[in-house]
Structure formats: structure tokens, C-alpha cells
């Protein structure tokens, strides 16, 4: 099982057009490029699942969960299930709010108390803020260091 730093939760409609071609300059691609440039590994469902894999397994084996909040993703039952799974596995959830759409009601229990990165108010720095938040979340905590030293 390949482990990735980040699981990216998004709506396919924000990434691919009706002909399954990548939409130019879409938010998902911009986030992917920024993560790649920072040396952060990620997984999105575009790459597909390997035989026997499921979304919960992919989420369990990531370190951080990134939710790209858009009108489309907030209408997706898949996104709700992915966030519920990330919460179940105690993954840090970083919401990137790309537009003004309301969060799906099924998400509120999981993300209502989370600080989100707001693309609309900070379009020039939002993606770098996402990368920074992920880098911070990937840093080992004192508990992790103690466990590693004890091992």
C-alpha cells in the first residue's frame, strides 16, 4: 500500500469537463502543482484505486486530508463520506473554501469548528497557505517523537 502525505477531496466537475478533459487553470490542478512543487505527495481519485483498495483505505494511509470546498463538492455525497472517514481516522482536515457556497449540512458536524483557508479573500496566497498548513500538519508532534525515541 502506497502512503501519501495528503488525500485531496474534491468534485470531479471542478477538475474535468464533460469530455473528461482537464479544465484549464482549475483549482484542483493548481493545488496539485503547488503540492508537487513543495515535495508533498498526494492522492486524488483521478489516479484510480488499485485492486482491493477503497477510499477509506486511501484516507487511512494519508497523513492529512484536504477538502476543496466548492459548490460542486458541497453537493457530493462522496465528499461527505470522505470527510466522515477522515474524521473517523483522526486525520487533520484542512478546508480550502474556493467559493461562497454553503457547506453541505452533512459536513457541518465535522468541519464547523475548523478554520478554513478562504480563496476569495486571499486569492494570491490561499494556495501557498494550504501548502504551509499541510507542512505544519506533517511535522511530527512531541508525542510522535517520544514514541519514535522509545521504539
Tab-separated table of C-alpha atoms in Angstrom:
chain	number	residue	atom	x	y	z
A	1	UNK	CA	0.000	0.000	0.000
A	2	UNK	CA	1.440	3.334	-1.078
A	3	UNK	CA	1.186	6.007	1.608
A	4	UNK	CA	0.675	9.638	0.633
A	5	UNK	CA	1.010	12.806	2.645
A	6	UNK	CA	-2.354	14.198	1.535
A	7	UNK	CA	-5.731	12.915	0.395
A	8	UNK	CA	-7.397	15.569	-1.785
A	9	UNK	CA	-11.188	15.577	-1.593
A	10	UNK	CA	-12.808	17.493	-4.452
A	11	UNK	CA	-15.606	17.393	-7.007
A	12	UNK	CA	-14.732	15.935	-10.373
A	13	UNK	CA	-16.854	18.674	-12.025
A	14	UNK	CA	-14.316	21.218	-10.758
A	15	UNK	CA	-11.454	19.337	-12.407
A	16	UNK	CA	-12.712	17.660	-15.599
A	17	UNK	CA	-15.109	18.901	-18.257
A	18	UNK	CA	-17.910	16.868	-19.849
A	19	UNK	CA	-15.360	15.201	-22.164
A	20	UNK	CA	-13.112	14.166	-19.237
A	21	UNK	CA	-10.510	16.749	-20.212
A	22	UNK	CA	-8.785	18.758	-17.510
A	23	UNK	CA	-10.327	22.211	-17.172
A	24	UNK	CA	-7.589	24.810	-17.725
A	25	UNK	CA	-6.398	26.643	-14.593
A	26	UNK	CA	-8.795	24.768	-12.291
A	27	UNK	CA	-8.329	24.921	-8.526
A	28	UNK	CA	-7.569	21.206	-8.174
A	29	UNK	CA	-4.692	21.363	-10.661
A	30	UNK	CA	-3.296	24.492	-9.021
A	31	UNK	CA	-3.300	22.763	-5.630
A	32	UNK	CA	-1.702	19.639	-7.112
A	33	UNK	CA	1.049	21.709	-8.740
A	34	UNK	CA	1.770	23.564	-5.501
A	35	UNK	CA	1.957	20.321	-3.502
A	36	UNK	CA	4.188	18.703	-6.106
A	37	UNK	CA	6.480	21.767	-6.137
A	38	UNK	CA	6.724	21.555	-2.328
A	39	UNK	CA	7.602	17.844	-2.446
A	40	UNK	CA	4.338	16.805	-0.793
A	41	UNK	CA	2.826	13.555	-2.053
A	42	UNK	CA	-0.922	13.380	-2.577
A	43	UNK	CA	-3.677	11.155	-3.856
A	44	UNK	CA	-6.836	12.096	-5.721
A	45	UNK	CA	-9.349	9.742	-7.285
A	46	UNK	CA	-8.191	10.671	-10.788
A	47	UNK	CA	-5.370	8.196	-10.336
A	48	UNK	CA	-7.819	5.416	-9.573
A	49	UNK	CA	-7.828	2.747	-6.939
A	50	UNK	CA	-5.631	-0.331	-7.050
A	51	UNK	CA	-7.266	-3.760	-6.841
A	52	UNK	CA	-8.595	-4.224	-3.334
A	53	UNK	CA	-8.229	-0.536	-2.378
A	54	UNK	CA	-11.096	1.625	-1.210
A	55	UNK	CA	-11.391	5.319	-0.417
A	56	UNK	CA	-11.321	4.579	3.323
A	57	UNK	CA	-8.007	2.743	2.909
A	58	UNK	CA	-6.544	5.678	0.958
A	59	UNK	CA	-7.734	8.095	3.649
A	60	UNK	CA	-6.433	5.890	6.464
A	61	UNK	CA	-2.983	5.803	4.862
A	62	UNK	CA	-2.643	9.546	4.316
A	63	UNK	CA	-1.355	11.990	6.910
A	64	UNK	CA	-3.573	14.998	6.089
A	65	UNK	CA	-6.980	15.404	4.482
A	66	UNK	CA	-7.517	18.416	2.197
A	67	UNK	CA	-11.098	19.373	1.383
A	68	UNK	CA	-11.512	21.686	-1.616
A	69	UNK	CA	-14.862	23.277	-0.837
A	70	UNK	CA	-16.831	24.361	-3.901
A	71	UNK	CA	-20.470	24.442	-4.879
A	72	UNK	CA	-19.968	21.095	-6.613
A	73	UNK	CA	-18.078	19.400	-3.779
A	74	UNK	CA	-20.662	20.572	-1.250
A	75	UNK	CA	-23.324	18.750	-3.256
A	76	UNK	CA	-21.374	15.498	-3.384
A	77	UNK	CA	-22.352	12.586	-1.137
A	78	UNK	CA	-18.873	11.130	-1.838
A	79	UNK	CA	-17.234	14.161	-0.238
A	80	UNK	CA	-19.423	13.817	2.854
A	81	UNK	CA	-18.378	10.164	3.178
A	82	UNK	CA	-14.705	11.014	2.656
A	83	UNK	CA	-14.760	13.697	5.365
A	84	UNK	CA	-16.598	11.391	7.763
A	85	UNK	CA	-13.903	8.783	7.125
A	86	UNK	CA	-11.101	11.316	7.682
A	87	UNK	CA	-12.736	12.287	10.966
A	88	UNK	CA	-13.042	8.624	11.954
A	89	UNK	CA	-9.303	8.123	11.396
A	90	UNK	CA	-8.461	11.363	13.275
A	91	UNK	CA	-6.849	12.959	10.226
A	92	UNK	CA	-6.191	16.689	10.277
A	93	UNK	CA	-8.763	18.198	7.917
A	94	UNK	CA	-7.778	21.359	6.057
A	95	UNK	CA	-10.671	23.050	4.242
A	96	UNK	CA	-9.883	25.306	1.279
A	97	UNK	CA	-13.007	27.327	0.639
A	98	UNK	CA	-12.918	28.262	-3.043
A	99	UNK	CA	-16.318	29.948	-3.366
A	100	UNK	CA	-19.166	31.227	-1.205
A	101	UNK	CA	-21.293	28.083	-1.341
A	102	UNK	CA	-22.581	26.765	1.949
A	103	UNK	CA	-21.060	23.639	3.374
A	104	UNK	CA	-23.165	20.515	2.865
A	105	UNK	CA	-25.298	20.021	6.016
A	106	UNK	CA	-23.766	16.555	6.450
A	107	UNK	CA	-20.324	18.145	6.772
A	108	UNK	CA	-21.136	20.636	9.495
A	109	UNK	CA	-20.548	18.223	12.379
A	110	UNK	CA	-17.027	17.567	11.087
A	111	UNK	CA	-15.860	20.969	9.885
A	112	UNK	CA	-17.964	23.665	11.576
A	113	UNK	CA	-15.272	24.358	14.146
A	114	UNK	CA	-12.338	24.232	11.713
A	115	UNK	CA	-10.562	27.333	10.482
A	116	UNK	CA	-10.639	27.295	6.697
A	117	UNK	CA	-8.450	28.952	4.106
A	118	UNK	CA	-10.573	31.387	2.125
A	119	UNK	CA	-9.562	31.632	-1.529
A	120	UNK	CA	-11.918	34.538	-2.245
A	121	UNK	CA	-10.410	36.859	0.332
A	122	UNK	CA	-6.800	35.792	-0.310
A	123	UNK	CA	-6.553	34.542	-3.920
A	124	UNK	CA	-2.843	35.378	-4.184
A	125	UNK	CA	-1.813	33.478	-1.054
A	126	UNK	CA	-4.522	30.866	-0.444
A	127	UNK	CA	-2.750	28.004	-2.206
A	128	UNK	CA	0.579	28.757	-0.524
A	129	UNK	CA	-1.355	28.953	2.769
A	130	UNK	CA	-2.695	25.454	2.041
A	131	UNK	CA	0.828	24.162	1.412
A	132	UNK	CA	2.061	25.772	4.628
A	133	UNK	CA	-0.852	24.333	6.659
A	134	UNK	CA	-0.101	20.872	5.267
A	135	UNK	CA	3.610	21.219	6.017
A	136	UNK	CA	2.785	22.150	9.609
A	137	UNK	CA	0.345	19.228	9.911
A	138	UNK	CA	3.008	16.854	8.573
A	139	UNK	CA	5.520	17.856	11.248
A	140	UNK	CA	5.910	15.210	13.929
A	141	UNK	CA	4.465	16.160	17.287
A	142	UNK	CA	6.252	15.734	20.588
A	143	UNK	CA	4.151	12.603	21.158
A	144	UNK	CA	5.329	11.155	17.855
A	145	UNK	CA	8.961	11.934	18.676
A	146	UNK	CA	8.662	10.363	22.129
A	147	UNK	CA	7.125	7.224	20.593
A	148	UNK	CA	9.893	7.034	17.999
A	149	UNK	CA	12.610	7.500	20.614
A	150	UNK	CA	11.042	4.845	22.852
A	151	UNK	CA	10.907	2.407	19.968
